[in-house]
Coordinates of C-alpha atoms in Angstrom, one line a residue:
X1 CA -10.7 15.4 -27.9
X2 CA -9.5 15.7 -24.4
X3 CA -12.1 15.3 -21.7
X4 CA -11.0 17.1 -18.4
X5 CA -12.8 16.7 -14.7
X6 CA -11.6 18.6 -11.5
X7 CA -13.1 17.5 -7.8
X8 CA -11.9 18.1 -4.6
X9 CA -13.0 21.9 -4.1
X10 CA -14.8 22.9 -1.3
X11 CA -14.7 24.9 2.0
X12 CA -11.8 25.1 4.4
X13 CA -10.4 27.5 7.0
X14 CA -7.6 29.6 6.0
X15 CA -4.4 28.0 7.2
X16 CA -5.5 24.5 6.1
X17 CA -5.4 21.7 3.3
X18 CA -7.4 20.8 0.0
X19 CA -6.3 18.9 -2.4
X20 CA -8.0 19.1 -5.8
X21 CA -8.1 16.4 -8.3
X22 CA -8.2 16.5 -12.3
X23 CA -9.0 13.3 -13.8
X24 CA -7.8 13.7 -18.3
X25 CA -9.2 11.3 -21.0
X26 CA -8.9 10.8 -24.3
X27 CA -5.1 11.3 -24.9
X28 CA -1.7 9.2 -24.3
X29 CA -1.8 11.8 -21.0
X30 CA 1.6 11.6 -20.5
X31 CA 3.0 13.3 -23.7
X32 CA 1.4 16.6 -22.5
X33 CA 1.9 20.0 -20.3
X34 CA -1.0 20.3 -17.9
X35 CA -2.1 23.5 -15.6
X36 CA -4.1 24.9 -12.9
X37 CA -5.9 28.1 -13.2
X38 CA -8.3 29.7 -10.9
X39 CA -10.8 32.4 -11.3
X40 CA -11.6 34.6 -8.2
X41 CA -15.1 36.4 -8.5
X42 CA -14.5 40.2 -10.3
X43 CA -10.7 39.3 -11.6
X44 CA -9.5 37.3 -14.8
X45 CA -8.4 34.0 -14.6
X46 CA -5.0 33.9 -13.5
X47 CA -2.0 30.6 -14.0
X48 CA -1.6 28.7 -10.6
X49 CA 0.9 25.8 -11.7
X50 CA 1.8 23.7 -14.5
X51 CA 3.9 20.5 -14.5
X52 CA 5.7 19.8 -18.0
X53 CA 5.1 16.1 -19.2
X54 CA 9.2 15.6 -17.9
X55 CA 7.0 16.3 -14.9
X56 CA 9.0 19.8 -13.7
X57 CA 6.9 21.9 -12.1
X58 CA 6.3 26.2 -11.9
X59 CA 4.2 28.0 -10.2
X60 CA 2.8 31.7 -9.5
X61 CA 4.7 33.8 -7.0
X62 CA 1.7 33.8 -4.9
X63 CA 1.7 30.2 -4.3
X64 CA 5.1 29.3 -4.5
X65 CA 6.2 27.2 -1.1
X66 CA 2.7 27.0 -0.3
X67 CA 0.6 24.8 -2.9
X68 CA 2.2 21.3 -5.0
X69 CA 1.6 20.2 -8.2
X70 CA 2.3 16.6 -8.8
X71 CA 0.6 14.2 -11.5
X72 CA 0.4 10.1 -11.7
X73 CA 0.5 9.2 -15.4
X74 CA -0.7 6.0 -14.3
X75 CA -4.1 7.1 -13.6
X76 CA -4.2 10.2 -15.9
X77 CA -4.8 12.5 -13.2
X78 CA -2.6 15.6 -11.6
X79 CA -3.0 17.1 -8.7
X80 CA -3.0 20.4 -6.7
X81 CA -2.0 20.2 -3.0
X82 CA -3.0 23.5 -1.4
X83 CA -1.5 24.2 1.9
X84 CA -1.8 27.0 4.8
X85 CA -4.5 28.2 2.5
X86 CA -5.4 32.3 2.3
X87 CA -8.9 33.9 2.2
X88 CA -6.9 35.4 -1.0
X89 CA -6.6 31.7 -2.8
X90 CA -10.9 31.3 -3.4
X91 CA -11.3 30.8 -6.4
X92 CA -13.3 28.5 -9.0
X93 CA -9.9 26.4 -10.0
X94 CA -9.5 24.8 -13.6
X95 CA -7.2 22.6 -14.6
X96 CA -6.2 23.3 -17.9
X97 CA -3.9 21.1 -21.2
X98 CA -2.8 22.5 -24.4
X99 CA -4.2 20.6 -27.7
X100 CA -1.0 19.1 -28.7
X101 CA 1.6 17.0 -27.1
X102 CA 4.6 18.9 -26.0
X103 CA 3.6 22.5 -26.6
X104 CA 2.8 25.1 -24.3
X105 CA -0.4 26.8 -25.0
X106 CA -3.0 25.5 -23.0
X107 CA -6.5 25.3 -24.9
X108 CA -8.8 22.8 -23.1
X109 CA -10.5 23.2 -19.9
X110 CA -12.3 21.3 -17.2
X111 CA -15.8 22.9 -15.6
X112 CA -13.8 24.1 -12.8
X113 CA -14.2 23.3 -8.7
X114 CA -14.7 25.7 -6.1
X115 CA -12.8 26.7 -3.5
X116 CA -13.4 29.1 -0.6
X117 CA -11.4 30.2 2.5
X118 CA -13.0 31.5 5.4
X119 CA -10.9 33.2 8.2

C-alpha cells in the first residue's frame, strides 16, 4: 500500500514561486506514473502534471510553460515547481500514483497541501 505526503503549500503573491513536495512509500517508486491534481473551492479536481516513470513529463494547458514537474527516484519524492503563479492556480494540490507499476490510472492520493495566490 502506497503511502503518499505533499508539503510545501502555502501563501504567495501572484507572479511568484512555490514549490510543493510529495514524498511516496511503500513501492519500488520508480516503476510508477505519478501526478499532481488540485482542487479549487466550488470546481472538481482537475490533472496538473504527470511525469511517466521514463520520467517524460505533460501537463494541463493552463500551466504549461509556467509550472515543472520533476521527480528524484533516489529519495522517492516528485516535485511541482510553480512559477509566475495566478490568483487562478489556488487550489488544495494532490499528488496522485496509479496502483500498479506502469499503468495509467491513478488511484492513490496524498491529503493534499494548500495553495493560495493573493494579487
Amino acid at each position: 500500500q502506497v503511502h503518499l505526503v505533499e508539503s510545501g503549500g502555502g501563501s504567495v503573491q501572484a507572479g511568484g514561486s512555490l514549490r510543493l513536495s510529495c514524498a511516496a512509500s511503500g513501492r519500488n517508486f520508480r516503476n510508477y506514473n505519478m501526478g499532481w491534481f488540485r482542487q479549487a473551492p466550488g470546481k472538481e479536481r482537475e490533472f496538473v502534471a504527470r511525469i511517466y516513470w521514463s520520467g517524460t513529463a505533460r501537463y494541463a494547458d493552463s500551466v504549461k510553460g509556467r509550472f515543472t514537474i520533476s521527480r528524484d527516484n533516489t529519495t522517492n519524492k516528485i516535485y511541482l515547481q510553480m512559477d509566475s503563479v495566478k490568483f487562478e492556480d489556488t487550489a488544495i494540490y494532490y499528488c496522485a500514483t496509479p496502483e500498479r507499476p506502469f499503468t495509467y490510472e491513478f488511484a492513490s492520493w496524498g491529503q493534499g497541501t494548500q495553495v493560495t495566490v493573493s494579487s
